[in-house]
């Protein structure tokens, strides 16, 4: 009577012994472990820089926000009193409201201009489209300081082009640096700076759409506008969401433009015009770094909440 075949000895790949297959599996496992180790080694410089330049300063700022300096007693532990003070600080809340209004005004205009520019360049109907694309992108390469100074000159009530033209026409020039038009004027500067960057993001996303879809739509009789509305714009939703996220973060960090325009219009832009400007003035003018840290953390929390709300709303809409 013959013995039944052993599953261990006989279930082996053709042309190889069980010991050889076991060694090959061990080699494959060892190779994977080695590759993972090399991955950690390559990521280590970034992790070290991330910890030194981001995590540690953030932790130190959080530590500062839990203390306050008194005339009598020096620096004492304050717990969450700086945060409760910020939540009832009228200057901080007014700055947050102003930035929210800036976001509502500026971001839709900028995204619409970037979308129209990307669609126009991608359509292939424009001549010199590379030159046009470069011309739209160039303002992003201009430093924000230079852009603010340049537009501050253009907005000038005495020496700006608008003021000179109004003087020749014996008319009153718009007060771009007044309390009514200051926020739209800053929004115009930021739109001029970042429309090109957002256009490049959207244009790159358009390049990933298969051209077979355009050909099939053209065969069905769809024109350029119908192709753009029914194919290109729906395919751009992830890129538009990315641009919106960048705009949320950028709006909350509004600082350079109002800080430079403050020298031209000090009666309109005060030290608390934006939350970032308020935190800066608290830390370096009022000598309250602990309260400035609490204001900064609250601003970061508001930014995270808004960003999460945008992502959540976009994910729910995509599931429908």
Short mmCIF file of C-alpha atoms in Angstrom, two decimals:
data_model
loop_
_atom_site.label_atom_id
_atom_site.label_comp_id
_atom_site.label_asym_id
_atom_site.label_seq_id
_atom_site.Cartn_x
_atom_site.Cartn_y
_atom_site.Cartn_z
CA UNK A 1 0.00 0.00 0.00
CA UNK A 2 1.51 3.24 -1.07
CA UNK A 3 1.74 6.22 1.29
CA UNK A 4 -0.31 9.35 0.38
CA UNK A 5 1.75 12.25 -0.89
CA UNK A 6 2.87 14.79 1.71
CA UNK A 7 1.39 18.26 1.15
CA UNK A 8 4.56 19.87 2.47
CA UNK A 9 7.02 17.95 0.32
CA UNK A 10 5.04 17.70 -2.87
CA UNK A 11 3.24 21.06 -3.05
CA UNK A 12 6.22 22.87 -4.55
CA UNK A 13 6.65 24.90 -7.69
CA UNK A 14 7.75 23.09 -10.79
CA UNK A 15 11.48 22.92 -11.28
CA UNK A 16 12.43 23.76 -7.68
CA UNK A 17 12.86 22.03 -4.31
CA UNK A 18 11.00 23.01 -1.12
CA UNK A 19 14.20 24.28 0.51
CA UNK A 20 15.03 26.44 -2.50
CA UNK A 21 11.54 27.96 -2.59
CA UNK A 22 11.73 28.65 1.15
CA UNK A 23 15.09 30.42 0.71
CA UNK A 24 13.72 32.46 -2.19
CA UNK A 25 10.73 33.55 -0.08
CA UNK A 26 13.05 34.61 2.71
CA UNK A 27 15.16 36.55 0.26
CA UNK A 28 12.11 38.30 -1.10
CA UNK A 29 10.98 39.17 2.43
CA UNK A 30 14.42 40.42 3.35
CA UNK A 31 14.58 42.55 0.24
CA UNK A 32 11.25 44.18 1.09
CA UNK A 33 12.44 44.96 4.61
CA UNK A 34 15.62 46.46 3.23
CA UNK A 35 13.69 48.64 0.82
CA UNK A 36 11.52 49.88 3.67
CA UNK A 37 14.61 50.72 5.67
CA UNK A 38 16.06 52.66 2.77
CA UNK A 39 12.75 54.52 2.52
CA UNK A 40 13.02 55.58 6.16
CA UNK A 41 16.62 56.69 5.60
CA UNK A 42 15.64 58.86 2.63
CA UNK A 43 12.69 60.35 4.56
CA UNK A 44 14.77 61.04 7.68
CA UNK A 45 16.18 64.45 6.57
CA UNK A 46 12.68 65.73 5.83
CA UNK A 47 11.35 64.42 9.14
CA UNK A 48 14.20 66.09 11.04
CA UNK A 49 13.65 69.42 9.27
CA UNK A 50 9.89 69.12 9.75
CA UNK A 51 10.35 68.55 13.47
CA UNK A 52 12.87 71.38 13.91
CA UNK A 53 11.16 73.97 11.73
CA UNK A 54 7.49 73.18 12.31
CA UNK A 55 6.70 70.87 15.22
CA UNK A 56 9.04 72.42 17.79
CA UNK A 57 8.09 76.08 17.03
CA UNK A 58 4.43 75.08 17.07
CA UNK A 59 4.85 73.34 20.39
CA UNK A 60 6.71 76.34 21.83
CA UNK A 61 3.96 78.68 20.64
CA UNK A 62 1.38 76.45 22.32
CA UNK A 63 3.46 76.55 25.49
CA UNK A 64 3.61 80.37 25.36
CA UNK A 65 -0.15 80.65 24.88
CA UNK A 66 -0.72 79.03 28.28
CA UNK A 67 1.12 81.78 30.17
CA UNK A 68 0.76 85.52 30.64
CA UNK A 69 3.05 88.26 31.88
CA UNK A 70 1.88 90.50 34.72
CA UNK A 71 3.35 93.68 36.12
CA UNK A 72 3.32 92.09 39.55
CA UNK A 73 4.41 88.48 39.67
CA UNK A 74 6.01 88.24 36.26
CA UNK A 75 5.12 85.33 33.99
CA UNK A 76 2.48 83.04 35.49
CA UNK A 77 0.53 80.05 34.22
CA UNK A 78 -2.77 81.25 32.76
CA UNK A 79 -4.32 78.08 31.39
CA UNK A 80 -6.92 78.92 28.75
CA UNK A 81 -7.47 82.52 29.86
CA UNK A 82 -5.67 83.88 26.77
CA UNK A 83 -8.02 81.91 24.54
CA UNK A 84 -11.11 83.09 26.42
CA UNK A 85 -9.83 86.65 26.14
CA UNK A 86 -9.36 86.25 22.37
CA UNK A 87 -12.90 84.92 21.95
CA UNK A 88 -14.24 88.14 23.50
CA UNK A 89 -11.67 90.47 21.90
CA UNK A 90 -13.56 92.84 19.61
CA UNK A 91 -10.45 93.72 17.59
CA UNK A 92 -9.66 90.07 16.86
CA UNK A 93 -13.26 89.20 15.98
CA UNK A 94 -13.53 92.23 13.71
CA UNK A 95 -10.36 91.15 11.91
CA UNK A 96 -11.71 87.62 11.44
CA UNK A 97 -14.95 89.02 10.02
CA UNK A 98 -13.00 91.28 7.67
CA UNK A 99 -10.94 88.35 6.39
CA UNK A 100 -14.11 86.29 5.93
CA UNK A 101 -15.60 89.11 3.85
CA UNK A 102 -12.36 89.29 1.88
CA UNK A 103 -12.62 85.56 1.17
CA UNK A 104 -16.22 85.86 -0.02
CA UNK A 105 -15.32 88.74 -2.36
CA UNK A 106 -11.93 87.74 -3.69
CA UNK A 107 -11.84 83.94 -3.98
CA UNK A 108 -14.84 83.45 -6.34
CA UNK A 109 -13.56 86.19 -8.67
CA UNK A 110 -10.04 84.76 -8.70
CA UNK A 111 -11.20 81.18 -9.28
CA UNK A 112 -13.52 82.26 -12.09
CA UNK A 113 -10.76 84.21 -13.84
CA UNK A 114 -8.32 81.31 -13.45
CA UNK A 115 -10.89 78.85 -14.78
CA UNK A 116 -11.73 81.00 -17.80
CA UNK A 117 -8.04 81.53 -18.58
CA UNK A 118 -7.27 77.80 -18.31
CA UNK A 119 -10.22 76.86 -20.54
CA UNK A 120 -9.32 79.51 -23.12
CA UNK A 121 -5.69 78.38 -23.32
CA UNK A 122 -6.65 74.69 -23.44
CA UNK A 123 -9.20 75.26 -26.20
CA UNK A 124 -6.44 75.80 -28.77
CA UNK A 125 -8.33 78.70 -30.33
CA UNK A 126 -5.91 81.36 -29.06
CA UNK A 127 -2.84 82.44 -30.95
CA UNK A 128 0.42 82.74 -29.00
CA UNK A 129 -1.14 80.77 -26.17
CA UNK A 130 2.24 80.03 -24.61
CA UNK A 131 2.98 83.73 -24.43
CA UNK A 132 -0.47 84.41 -22.99
CA UNK A 133 -0.03 81.65 -20.41
CA UNK A 134 3.35 83.09 -19.40
CA UNK A 135 1.91 86.59 -19.19
CA UNK A 136 -0.88 85.46 -16.87
CA UNK A 137 1.56 83.52 -14.68
CA UNK A 138 4.25 86.24 -14.39
CA UNK A 139 2.48 88.21 -11.60
CA UNK A 140 2.83 85.14 -9.35
CA UNK A 141 6.61 85.40 -9.77
CA UNK A 142 6.56 89.00 -8.52
CA UNK A 143 7.23 89.14 -4.75
CA UNK A 144 4.23 90.18 -2.69
CA UNK A 145 6.16 93.15 -1.26
CA UNK A 146 6.88 94.56 -4.72
CA UNK A 147 3.31 93.90 -5.85
CA UNK A 148 1.89 95.76 -2.84
CA UNK A 149 4.24 98.70 -3.35
CA UNK A 150 3.43 98.87 -7.06
CA UNK A 151 -0.32 98.79 -6.54
CA UNK A 152 0.03 101.25 -3.68
CA UNK A 153 1.55 103.68 -6.17
CA UNK A 154 -1.27 103.01 -8.66
CA UNK A 155 -3.85 103.60 -5.90
CA UNK A 156 -2.20 106.85 -4.76
CA UNK A 157 -4.70 109.73 -4.43
CA UNK A 158 -2.15 112.35 -5.54
CA UNK A 159 0.38 110.66 -7.81
CA UNK A 160 -1.47 107.57 -9.07
CA UNK A 161 -2.51 107.23 -12.73
CA UNK A 162 -6.20 107.23 -11.80
CA UNK A 163 -5.79 110.44 -9.81
CA UNK A 164 -3.84 112.13 -12.62
CA UNK A 165 -6.41 111.10 -15.22
CA UNK A 166 -9.24 112.36 -13.01
CA UNK A 167 -7.42 115.66 -12.54
CA UNK A 168 -7.11 116.13 -16.31
CA UNK A 169 -10.80 115.37 -16.72
CA UNK A 170 -11.67 117.71 -13.81
CA UNK A 171 -13.37 114.82 -12.02
CA UNK A 172 -12.94 113.24 -8.61
CA UNK A 173 -10.76 110.12 -8.52
CA UNK A 174 -11.99 106.98 -6.71
CA UNK A 175 -10.61 106.75 -3.19
CA UNK A 176 -9.02 103.31 -3.56
CA UNK A 177 -7.32 103.67 -0.16
CA UNK A 178 -10.43 104.83 1.68
CA UNK A 179 -12.36 102.81 4.20
CA UNK A 180 -14.98 101.79 1.62
CA UNK A 181 -12.69 100.57 -1.16
CA UNK A 182 -9.68 99.39 0.84
CA UNK A 183 -10.78 95.76 1.10
CA UNK A 184 -11.65 95.49 -2.63
CA UNK A 185 -8.32 97.17 -3.42
CA UNK A 186 -6.42 94.55 -1.42
CA UNK A 187 -8.53 91.83 -3.06
CA UNK A 188 -7.52 93.19 -6.46
CA UNK A 189 -3.82 92.97 -5.54
CA UNK A 190 -4.15 89.37 -4.33
CA UNK A 191 -6.21 88.40 -7.39
CA UNK A 192 -3.56 89.90 -9.67
CA UNK A 193 -0.87 87.91 -7.84
CA UNK A 194 -2.46 84.45 -7.64
CA UNK A 195 -4.75 84.08 -10.65
CA UNK A 196 -1.81 82.84 -12.75
CA UNK A 197 -0.84 80.21 -10.20
CA UNK A 198 -4.37 78.84 -10.00
CA UNK A 199 -4.63 78.95 -13.79
CA UNK A 200 -1.54 76.72 -14.06
CA UNK A 201 -3.05 74.22 -11.60
CA UNK A 202 -6.30 74.04 -13.56
CA UNK A 203 -4.53 73.94 -16.92
CA UNK A 204 -2.37 71.02 -15.75
CA UNK A 205 -5.53 69.19 -14.68
CA UNK A 206 -7.05 69.80 -18.12
CA UNK A 207 -4.07 68.09 -19.74
CA UNK A 208 -4.96 64.82 -18.00
CA UNK A 209 -8.42 64.57 -19.65
CA UNK A 210 -8.38 62.02 -22.50
CA UNK A 211 -8.80 63.70 -25.88
CA UNK A 212 -11.01 60.80 -26.99
CA UNK A 213 -13.79 62.35 -24.95
CA UNK A 214 -13.52 65.58 -26.93
CA UNK A 215 -13.53 63.69 -30.22
CA UNK A 216 -16.59 61.66 -29.23
CA UNK A 217 -18.42 64.80 -28.14
CA UNK A 218 -17.51 66.55 -31.40
CA UNK A 219 -18.85 63.58 -33.36
CA UNK A 220 -22.13 63.91 -31.45
CA UNK A 221 -22.32 67.53 -32.54
CA UNK A 222 -21.17 69.25 -29.32
CA UNK A 223 -19.52 72.63 -29.74
CA UNK A 224 -16.62 74.15 -27.82
CA UNK A 225 -18.85 75.68 -25.12
CA UNK A 226 -20.76 72.43 -24.57
CA UNK A 227 -17.55 70.42 -24.36
CA UNK A 228 -16.15 72.87 -21.83
CA UNK A 229 -19.29 72.85 -19.67
CA UNK A 230 -20.16 69.14 -19.82
CA UNK A 231 -16.71 67.54 -19.95
CA UNK A 232 -13.95 69.88 -18.84
CA UNK A 233 -15.56 71.63 -15.88
CA UNK A 234 -16.85 68.39 -14.23
CA UNK A 235 -13.40 66.83 -14.68
CA UNK A 236 -11.84 69.85 -12.96
CA UNK A 237 -13.71 69.41 -9.67
CA UNK A 238 -10.73 67.88 -7.76
CA UNK A 239 -8.44 70.65 -9.03
CA UNK A 240 -11.01 73.32 -8.20
CA UNK A 241 -11.29 71.87 -4.69
CA UNK A 242 -7.50 72.03 -4.35
CA UNK A 243 -7.48 75.66 -5.49
CA UNK A 244 -10.27 76.45 -3.02
CA UNK A 245 -8.30 74.89 -0.17
CA UNK A 246 -5.22 76.93 -1.05
CA UNK A 247 -7.40 80.06 -1.16
CA UNK A 248 -8.86 79.37 2.29
CA UNK A 249 -5.38 79.04 3.78
CA UNK A 250 -4.05 82.06 1.87
CA UNK A 251 -6.95 84.29 2.92
CA UNK A 252 -6.45 83.45 6.58
CA UNK A 253 -2.75 84.38 6.24
CA UNK A 254 -3.41 87.81 4.73
CA UNK A 255 -0.60 90.00 6.04
CA UNK A 256 1.90 91.44 3.54
CA UNK A 257 -0.45 93.57 1.46
CA UNK A 258 -2.28 95.33 4.35
CA UNK A 259 0.97 95.71 6.27
CA UNK A 260 2.60 97.64 3.42
CA UNK A 261 -0.50 99.62 2.48
CA UNK A 262 -0.79 100.64 6.13
CA UNK A 263 2.03 103.16 5.62
CA UNK A 264 -0.01 104.85 2.86
CA UNK A 265 -3.38 104.71 4.64
CA UNK A 266 -2.68 104.51 8.39
CA UNK A 267 -6.12 105.84 9.30
CA UNK A 268 -7.86 103.00 7.42
CA UNK A 269 -5.60 100.02 8.12
CA UNK A 270 -4.96 99.73 11.82
CA UNK A 271 -2.83 97.20 13.70
CA UNK A 272 -5.82 94.84 13.95
CA UNK A 273 -7.00 95.04 10.33
CA UNK A 274 -6.39 91.30 9.83
CA UNK A 275 -5.82 88.59 12.47
CA UNK A 276 -2.25 87.99 11.30
CA UNK A 277 -1.50 91.71 11.46
CA UNK A 278 -3.07 91.82 14.92
CA UNK A 279 -0.95 88.90 16.16
CA UNK A 280 2.17 90.58 14.75
CA UNK A 281 1.42 93.87 16.48
CA UNK A 282 0.68 92.07 19.75
CA UNK A 283 3.97 90.19 19.66
CA UNK A 284 6.34 92.94 18.48
CA UNK A 285 4.63 96.21 19.38
CA UNK A 286 2.54 95.53 22.49
CA UNK A 287 5.04 92.97 23.82
CA UNK A 288 2.38 90.32 24.45
CA UNK A 289 3.84 87.21 22.79
CA UNK A 290 1.75 84.86 24.93
CA UNK A 291 -1.55 86.43 23.88
CA UNK A 292 -0.30 86.66 20.27
CA UNK A 293 0.37 82.90 20.34
CA UNK A 294 -3.19 82.24 21.54
CA UNK A 295 -4.62 84.47 18.78
CA UNK A 296 -2.52 82.63 16.19
CA UNK A 297 -3.68 79.23 17.42
CA UNK A 298 -7.32 80.29 17.30
CA UNK A 299 -6.82 81.58 13.76
CA UNK A 300 -5.26 78.26 12.79
CA UNK A 301 -8.18 76.40 14.36
CA UNK A 302 -10.68 78.49 12.38
CA UNK A 303 -8.74 77.74 9.19
CA UNK A 304 -8.75 74.00 9.91
CA UNK A 305 -12.50 74.03 10.61
CA UNK A 306 -13.30 75.89 7.40
CA UNK A 307 -11.02 73.64 5.37
CA UNK A 308 -12.61 70.53 6.84
CA UNK A 309 -16.08 71.90 6.15
CA UNK A 310 -15.15 72.51 2.51
CA UNK A 311 -13.72 69.00 2.14
CA UNK A 312 -16.72 67.43 3.85
CA UNK A 313 -19.20 69.29 1.68
CA UNK A 314 -17.25 68.35 -1.46
CA UNK A 315 -17.05 64.67 -0.48
CA UNK A 316 -20.79 64.50 0.27
CA UNK A 317 -21.60 66.10 -3.07
CA UNK A 318 -19.34 63.66 -4.93
CA UNK A 319 -21.11 60.67 -3.34
CA UNK A 320 -24.49 61.73 -4.68
#
